Amino acid sequence: MGMNLEQLKPGDLIPESIRPPITRTQLALFAGASGDHNPIHLDDEEARRGGLPGVIGHGMLSMAFLAQLLTDLVPNWQIRAFQARFVGMTKPGDVIACSGEVTARSASKGQTILDLAVIAKTQNDAIVLDGTARIAVPTTRGKLGK
Amino acid sequence: MSYDAFINKEYPPFEIEVERGRLRFFAKATGATNPIYFNDTAARAAGYADIPAPPSFAYCITMDAGQSFNVLEDMDIPLPKAVHGAQGFVFHKTIIAGDVISGRQKITNIFEKKGGVLLFIETLIALKNQDDEPVCDLTSTIIVRNG
């Protein structure tokens, strides 16, 4: 991780993380792994019966991608909060890009608290998830973070 | 129809054990590459007591416990009319493999928008581990299209 998180300030960007294209195999695996067996993610016919053009990706799969933007920055225990609105759908073949921007910075008990705006969007710039996160970064007192 | 009677309703408590294999499966399905999600030795070397659950996995625990659908069934709302509108997590302690997680769901708010065309249901589930320590609070917004 090349970024010195402690130095980040409002307006700074968290570099975009681009996922491999969503595949039907991934949706099948995610259905099993997440416990969301809704057939609109697995079966085109069922999806069309629900008024969709075909299978769509799980919103929680995109949220797992967006969470990885955070876990690539800090260990899990430094993530204080994470929330997102599901504003767009994904489909097989979509390439999801996750990114963030620092919106606030504060200090608390030897830690720097960073508030982030985070989004996941498709290759067509359609927003899939619009969210926020709060992470804590230990203050290193003059030493650079690892 | 008024759903006011459902506001503050609580559902029965549940308990779910978090298995290593399930966490590996989730990591694979989400394209995770960090070895801490696959190998407990790597997880320990990184400071975790066992393989950690990725942040949004907490939602899967509640889904395994049937919490996504019991509210809709209780309110007699057909599943196809409902979508997951938003999901939030407040983290207290990282969930790891072997944890036995318990919680119960409460409806915190129900309101309409667009003159009743959309119904919003907000729920809260506070999860604790086997040592009674809070691990994660989940807030869900379910949006129901009426008519």
Short mmCIF file of C-alpha atoms in Angstrom, two decimals:
data_model
loop_
_atom_site.label_atom_id
_atom_site.label_comp_id
_atom_site.label_asym_id
_atom_site.label_seq_id
_atom_site.Cartn_x
_atom_site.Cartn_y
_atom_site.Cartn_z
CA MET A 1 0.00 0.00 0.00
CA GLY A 2 1.72 3.12 -1.21
CA MET A 3 -0.69 5.51 0.38
CA ASN A 4 0.06 7.25 3.65
CA LEU A 5 -3.45 7.26 5.06
CA GLU A 6 -2.57 9.49 7.96
CA GLN A 7 -1.81 12.34 5.59
CA LEU A 8 -5.12 12.16 3.74
CA LYS A 9 -7.39 15.19 3.89
CA PRO A 10 -10.83 16.09 2.57
CA GLY A 11 -10.88 16.05 -1.22
CA ASP A 12 -8.16 13.40 -1.54
CA LEU A 13 -9.10 10.41 -3.67
CA ILE A 14 -8.89 6.69 -2.91
CA PRO A 15 -7.61 5.20 -6.17
CA GLU A 16 -10.12 3.30 -8.27
CA SER A 17 -10.12 -0.49 -7.92
CA ILE A 18 -11.44 -2.24 -11.03
CA ARG A 19 -12.89 -5.75 -10.72
CA PRO A 20 -12.76 -8.49 -13.35
CA PRO A 21 -16.06 -8.71 -15.29
CA ILE A 22 -18.96 -10.26 -13.38
CA THR A 23 -19.66 -13.75 -14.74
CA ARG A 24 -22.63 -16.07 -14.37
CA THR A 25 -20.31 -18.48 -12.60
CA GLN A 26 -19.50 -15.77 -10.08
CA LEU A 27 -23.21 -15.11 -9.51
CA ALA A 28 -23.77 -18.84 -8.93
CA LEU A 29 -20.86 -18.97 -6.49
CA PHE A 30 -22.04 -15.83 -4.72
CA ALA A 31 -25.58 -17.22 -4.44
CA GLY A 32 -24.15 -20.22 -2.59
CA ALA A 33 -21.59 -18.33 -0.57
CA SER A 34 -23.89 -15.49 0.48
CA GLY A 35 -27.02 -17.56 1.03
CA ASP A 36 -29.04 -15.39 -1.39
CA HIS A 37 -30.59 -18.01 -3.67
CA ASN A 38 -33.03 -15.67 -5.41
CA PRO A 39 -33.37 -17.09 -8.96
CA ILE A 40 -33.33 -13.61 -10.56
CA HIS A 41 -29.54 -13.84 -10.14
CA LEU A 42 -29.26 -17.32 -11.67
CA ASP A 43 -32.00 -18.05 -14.18
CA ASP A 44 -32.86 -15.76 -17.13
CA GLU A 45 -36.40 -17.12 -17.36
CA GLU A 46 -37.09 -16.39 -13.70
CA ALA A 47 -35.55 -12.95 -14.07
CA ARG A 48 -37.78 -12.16 -17.06
CA ARG A 49 -40.79 -13.35 -15.11
CA GLY A 50 -39.83 -10.70 -12.58
CA GLY A 51 -39.81 -8.01 -15.27
CA LEU A 52 -36.04 -7.92 -15.80
CA PRO A 53 -34.29 -8.33 -19.16
CA GLY A 54 -32.24 -11.23 -17.76
CA VAL A 55 -30.29 -12.19 -14.66
CA ILE A 56 -28.90 -9.34 -12.59
CA GLY A 57 -25.99 -9.33 -10.15
CA HIS A 58 -26.54 -9.44 -6.41
CA GLY A 59 -26.43 -5.98 -4.89
CA MET A 60 -24.51 -7.50 -2.00
CA LEU A 61 -21.84 -8.76 -4.44
CA SER A 62 -21.20 -5.17 -5.49
CA MET A 63 -21.20 -4.22 -1.82
CA ALA A 64 -18.56 -6.91 -1.18
CA PHE A 65 -16.46 -5.34 -3.97
CA LEU A 66 -16.86 -1.92 -2.40
CA ALA A 67 -15.90 -3.37 1.01
CA GLN A 68 -12.69 -4.66 -0.58
CA LEU A 69 -11.77 -1.06 -1.41
CA LEU A 70 -11.77 -0.53 2.37
CA THR A 71 -10.03 -3.78 3.38
CA ASP A 72 -7.30 -3.01 0.82
CA LEU A 73 -6.66 0.21 2.78
CA VAL A 74 -6.79 -0.94 6.40
CA PRO A 75 -7.23 -4.14 8.46
CA ASN A 76 -10.88 -5.05 9.08
CA TRP A 77 -10.82 -3.87 12.69
CA GLN A 78 -10.05 -0.32 11.55
CA ILE A 79 -13.28 -0.10 9.56
CA ARG A 80 -15.80 1.59 11.84
CA ALA A 81 -18.82 1.91 9.57
CA PHE A 82 -19.88 1.29 6.00
CA GLN A 83 -23.21 1.92 4.31
CA ALA A 84 -24.52 2.18 0.79
CA ARG A 85 -27.68 2.71 -1.20
CA PHE A 86 -28.39 0.30 -4.02
CA VAL A 87 -29.04 2.70 -6.89
CA GLY A 88 -28.33 0.63 -9.99
CA MET A 89 -28.30 -2.95 -11.21
CA THR A 90 -25.45 -5.01 -12.62
CA LYS A 91 -25.53 -7.79 -15.19
CA PRO A 92 -23.08 -10.47 -16.29
CA GLY A 93 -20.18 -8.90 -18.20
CA ASP A 94 -20.26 -5.66 -16.25
CA VAL A 95 -16.93 -4.35 -15.01
CA ILE A 96 -17.34 -2.72 -11.60
CA ALA A 97 -15.02 0.06 -10.51
CA CYS A 98 -14.93 1.09 -6.85
CA SER A 99 -13.51 4.38 -5.68
CA GLY A 100 -13.62 6.82 -2.82
CA GLU A 101 -12.98 10.36 -1.71
CA VAL A 102 -12.12 11.66 1.74
CA THR A 103 -14.91 13.92 2.99
CA ALA A 104 -13.82 14.60 6.57
CA ARG A 105 -10.91 14.02 8.88
CA SER A 106 -10.83 14.16 12.66
CA ALA A 107 -8.71 12.94 15.55
CA SER A 108 -9.85 10.64 18.34
CA LYS A 109 -7.81 8.85 21.02
CA GLY A 110 -4.54 8.61 19.13
CA GLN A 111 -6.29 7.79 15.88
CA THR A 112 -7.09 9.68 12.75
CA ILE A 113 -10.69 9.11 11.69
CA LEU A 114 -11.37 9.42 7.97
CA ASP A 115 -14.86 9.70 6.52
CA LEU A 116 -15.10 8.58 2.93
CA ALA A 117 -17.65 8.86 0.16
CA VAL A 118 -17.48 5.58 -1.76
CA ILE A 119 -19.11 4.50 -5.00
CA ALA A 120 -19.28 1.49 -7.26
CA LYS A 121 -20.04 2.08 -10.92
CA THR A 122 -20.17 0.14 -14.16
CA GLN A 123 -18.02 0.50 -17.28
CA ASN A 124 -20.74 2.87 -18.55
CA ASP A 125 -20.31 5.15 -15.53
CA ALA A 126 -23.71 4.08 -14.18
CA ILE A 127 -23.63 4.24 -10.39
CA VAL A 128 -24.47 0.93 -8.74
CA LEU A 129 -23.76 1.78 -5.11
CA ASP A 130 -23.54 5.16 -3.46
CA GLY A 131 -22.20 5.01 0.06
CA THR A 132 -20.03 6.21 2.90
CA ALA A 133 -17.44 4.65 5.16
CA ARG A 134 -15.53 5.58 8.28
CA ILE A 135 -12.07 4.19 8.91
CA ALA A 136 -9.62 4.69 11.78
CA VAL A 137 -5.91 5.06 11.18
CA PRO A 138 -3.50 4.79 14.14
CA THR A 139 -1.47 7.94 14.60
CA THR A 140 2.22 7.08 14.18
CA ARG A 141 3.76 10.22 15.73
CA GLY A 142 6.35 11.06 13.12
CA LYS A 143 6.88 7.54 11.83
CA LEU A 144 5.49 6.58 8.47
CA GLY A 145 2.75 3.92 8.43
CA LYS A 146 3.78 0.45 7.33
CA MET B 1 -53.10 0.10 4.59
CA SER B 2 -51.31 1.31 7.67
CA TYR B 3 -48.31 -0.64 8.82
CA ASP B 4 -47.80 1.50 11.94
CA ALA B 5 -48.45 -1.48 14.20
CA PHE B 6 -45.27 -3.10 12.89
CA ILE B 7 -43.01 -0.21 13.96
CA ASN B 8 -40.79 -1.34 16.87
CA LYS B 9 -41.84 -4.95 16.38
CA GLU B 10 -39.07 -7.40 17.30
CA TYR B 11 -38.58 -10.84 15.79
CA PRO B 12 -37.36 -13.97 17.58
CA PRO B 13 -33.64 -14.16 18.43
CA PHE B 14 -31.37 -16.26 16.25
CA GLU B 15 -27.90 -17.79 16.50
CA ILE B 16 -25.54 -18.67 13.63
CA GLU B 17 -22.09 -20.25 13.77
CA VAL B 18 -19.52 -18.76 11.39
CA GLU B 19 -17.61 -21.56 9.65
CA ARG B 20 -14.15 -21.30 8.12
CA GLY B 21 -15.20 -23.10 4.96
CA ARG B 22 -18.07 -20.69 4.44
CA LEU B 23 -15.75 -17.69 4.79
CA ARG B 24 -13.34 -19.21 2.24
CA PHE B 25 -16.25 -19.80 -0.12
CA PHE B 26 -17.41 -16.18 0.29
CA ALA B 27 -13.87 -14.92 -0.33
CA LYS B 28 -13.58 -17.01 -3.48
CA ALA B 29 -16.99 -15.91 -4.77
CA THR B 30 -16.15 -12.24 -4.27
CA GLY B 31 -12.73 -12.51 -5.92
CA ALA B 32 -10.78 -11.80 -2.73
CA THR B 33 -7.07 -12.55 -3.05
CA ASN B 34 -5.68 -11.70 0.39
CA PRO B 35 -4.56 -15.01 2.00
CA ILE B 36 -6.04 -13.97 5.37
CA TYR B 37 -9.44 -14.95 3.94
CA PHE B 38 -8.31 -18.46 3.01
CA ASN B 39 -5.63 -19.54 5.47
CA ASP B 40 -5.88 -19.29 9.24
CA THR B 41 -2.07 -19.16 9.61
CA ALA B 42 -1.96 -16.12 7.33
CA ALA B 43 -4.87 -14.62 9.25
CA ARG B 44 -3.05 -15.07 12.59
CA ALA B 45 0.14 -13.58 11.14
CA ALA B 46 -1.92 -10.53 10.17
CA GLY B 47 -3.26 -10.10 13.69
CA TYR B 48 -6.61 -11.93 13.50
CA ALA B 49 -7.46 -14.81 15.86
CA ASP B 50 -8.76 -16.83 12.86
CA ILE B 51 -9.97 -16.23 9.30
CA PRO B 52 -11.92 -12.95 9.43
CA ALA B 53 -15.32 -12.33 7.93
CA PRO B 54 -15.16 -9.57 5.31
CA PRO B 55 -17.21 -6.51 6.35
CA SER B 56 -20.38 -7.18 4.41
CA PHE B 57 -20.45 -10.89 5.36
CA ALA B 58 -22.39 -9.86 8.48
CA TYR B 59 -25.40 -9.51 6.21
CA CYS B 60 -25.07 -13.17 5.16
CA ILE B 61 -25.32 -14.20 8.81
CA THR B 62 -28.65 -12.42 9.08
CA MET B 63 -29.79 -13.90 5.78
CA ASP B 64 -28.91 -17.42 6.95
CA ALA B 65 -31.16 -16.69 9.91
CA GLY B 66 -34.01 -15.82 7.55
CA GLN B 67 -34.09 -12.19 8.60
CA SER B 68 -34.36 -10.69 5.11
CA PHE B 69 -37.67 -12.28 4.38
CA ASN B 70 -39.45 -12.81 7.67
CA VAL B 71 -40.47 -9.14 7.91
CA LEU B 72 -42.03 -9.16 4.45
CA GLU B 73 -43.85 -12.41 5.12
CA ASP B 74 -45.07 -11.05 8.43
CA MET B 75 -46.36 -7.89 6.73
CA ASP B 76 -47.92 -9.98 3.96
CA ILE B 77 -45.89 -8.24 1.25
CA PRO B 78 -45.06 -10.37 -1.83
CA LEU B 79 -41.28 -10.80 -2.21
CA PRO B 80 -41.13 -9.66 -5.87
CA LYS B 81 -42.50 -6.22 -4.89
CA ALA B 82 -39.62 -5.59 -2.50
CA VAL B 83 -36.06 -4.49 -3.22
CA HIS B 84 -33.08 -3.98 -0.95
CA GLY B 85 -32.75 -0.20 -0.94
CA ALA B 86 -29.80 0.37 1.37
CA GLN B 87 -27.57 -1.51 3.76
CA GLY B 88 -25.47 -0.17 6.59
CA PHE B 89 -22.97 -1.64 9.02
CA VAL B 90 -21.46 -0.24 12.20
CA PHE B 91 -18.56 -2.41 13.29
CA HIS B 92 -17.52 -3.03 16.88
CA LYS B 93 -15.33 -6.11 16.59
CA THR B 94 -14.22 -8.19 13.61
CA ILE B 95 -16.23 -11.40 13.22
CA ILE B 96 -13.95 -14.42 12.79
CA ALA B 97 -14.33 -18.10 11.97
CA GLY B 98 -15.64 -20.05 14.93
CA ASP B 99 -17.70 -17.17 16.30
CA VAL B 100 -21.25 -17.98 17.31
CA ILE B 101 -23.21 -14.88 16.39
CA SER B 102 -26.58 -14.01 17.84
CA GLY B 103 -29.03 -11.23 17.25
CA ARG B 104 -32.62 -10.28 16.73
CA GLN B 105 -34.28 -8.02 14.22
CA LYS B 106 -36.37 -4.97 15.02
CA ILE B 107 -38.40 -2.81 12.65
CA THR B 108 -37.26 0.72 13.46
CA ASN B 109 -39.32 2.73 10.99
CA ILE B 110 -41.91 2.44 8.25
CA PHE B 111 -42.83 5.36 6.02
CA GLU B 112 -44.22 6.15 2.60
CA LYS B 113 -42.89 8.31 -0.22
CA LYS B 114 -44.38 9.55 -3.47
CA GLY B 115 -47.90 9.59 -2.07
CA GLY B 116 -47.83 5.97 -1.00
CA VAL B 117 -46.33 4.54 -4.20
CA LEU B 118 -43.23 3.52 -2.30
CA LEU B 119 -43.14 2.01 1.17
CA PHE B 120 -39.86 2.12 3.11
CA ILE B 121 -39.17 -0.39 5.88
CA GLU B 122 -36.11 0.16 8.07
CA THR B 123 -34.77 -2.57 10.32
CA LEU B 124 -31.96 -2.92 12.83
CA ILE B 125 -30.13 -6.07 13.84
CA ALA B 126 -27.45 -5.82 16.56
CA LEU B 127 -25.12 -8.81 16.41
CA LYS B 128 -23.13 -10.14 19.37
CA ASN B 129 -20.57 -12.93 19.61
CA GLN B 130 -20.39 -15.91 21.99
CA ASP B 131 -18.74 -13.69 24.63
CA ASP B 132 -21.69 -11.29 24.51
CA GLU B 133 -19.51 -8.63 22.85
CA PRO B 134 -21.20 -6.42 20.23
CA VAL B 135 -19.68 -7.16 16.81
CA CYS B 136 -21.83 -5.40 14.24
CA ASP B 137 -25.06 -3.40 13.95
CA LEU B 138 -26.86 -3.80 10.64
CA THR B 139 -29.42 -1.39 9.29
CA SER B 140 -31.43 -2.40 6.24
CA THR B 141 -33.84 -0.42 4.13
CA ILE B 142 -36.37 -2.42 2.15
CA ILE B 143 -38.33 -0.55 -0.52
CA VAL B 144 -41.73 -1.89 -1.54
CA ARG B 145 -43.48 -0.80 -4.73
CA ASN B 146 -47.18 -0.54 -4.07
CA GLY B 147 -49.78 -1.26 -6.74
#
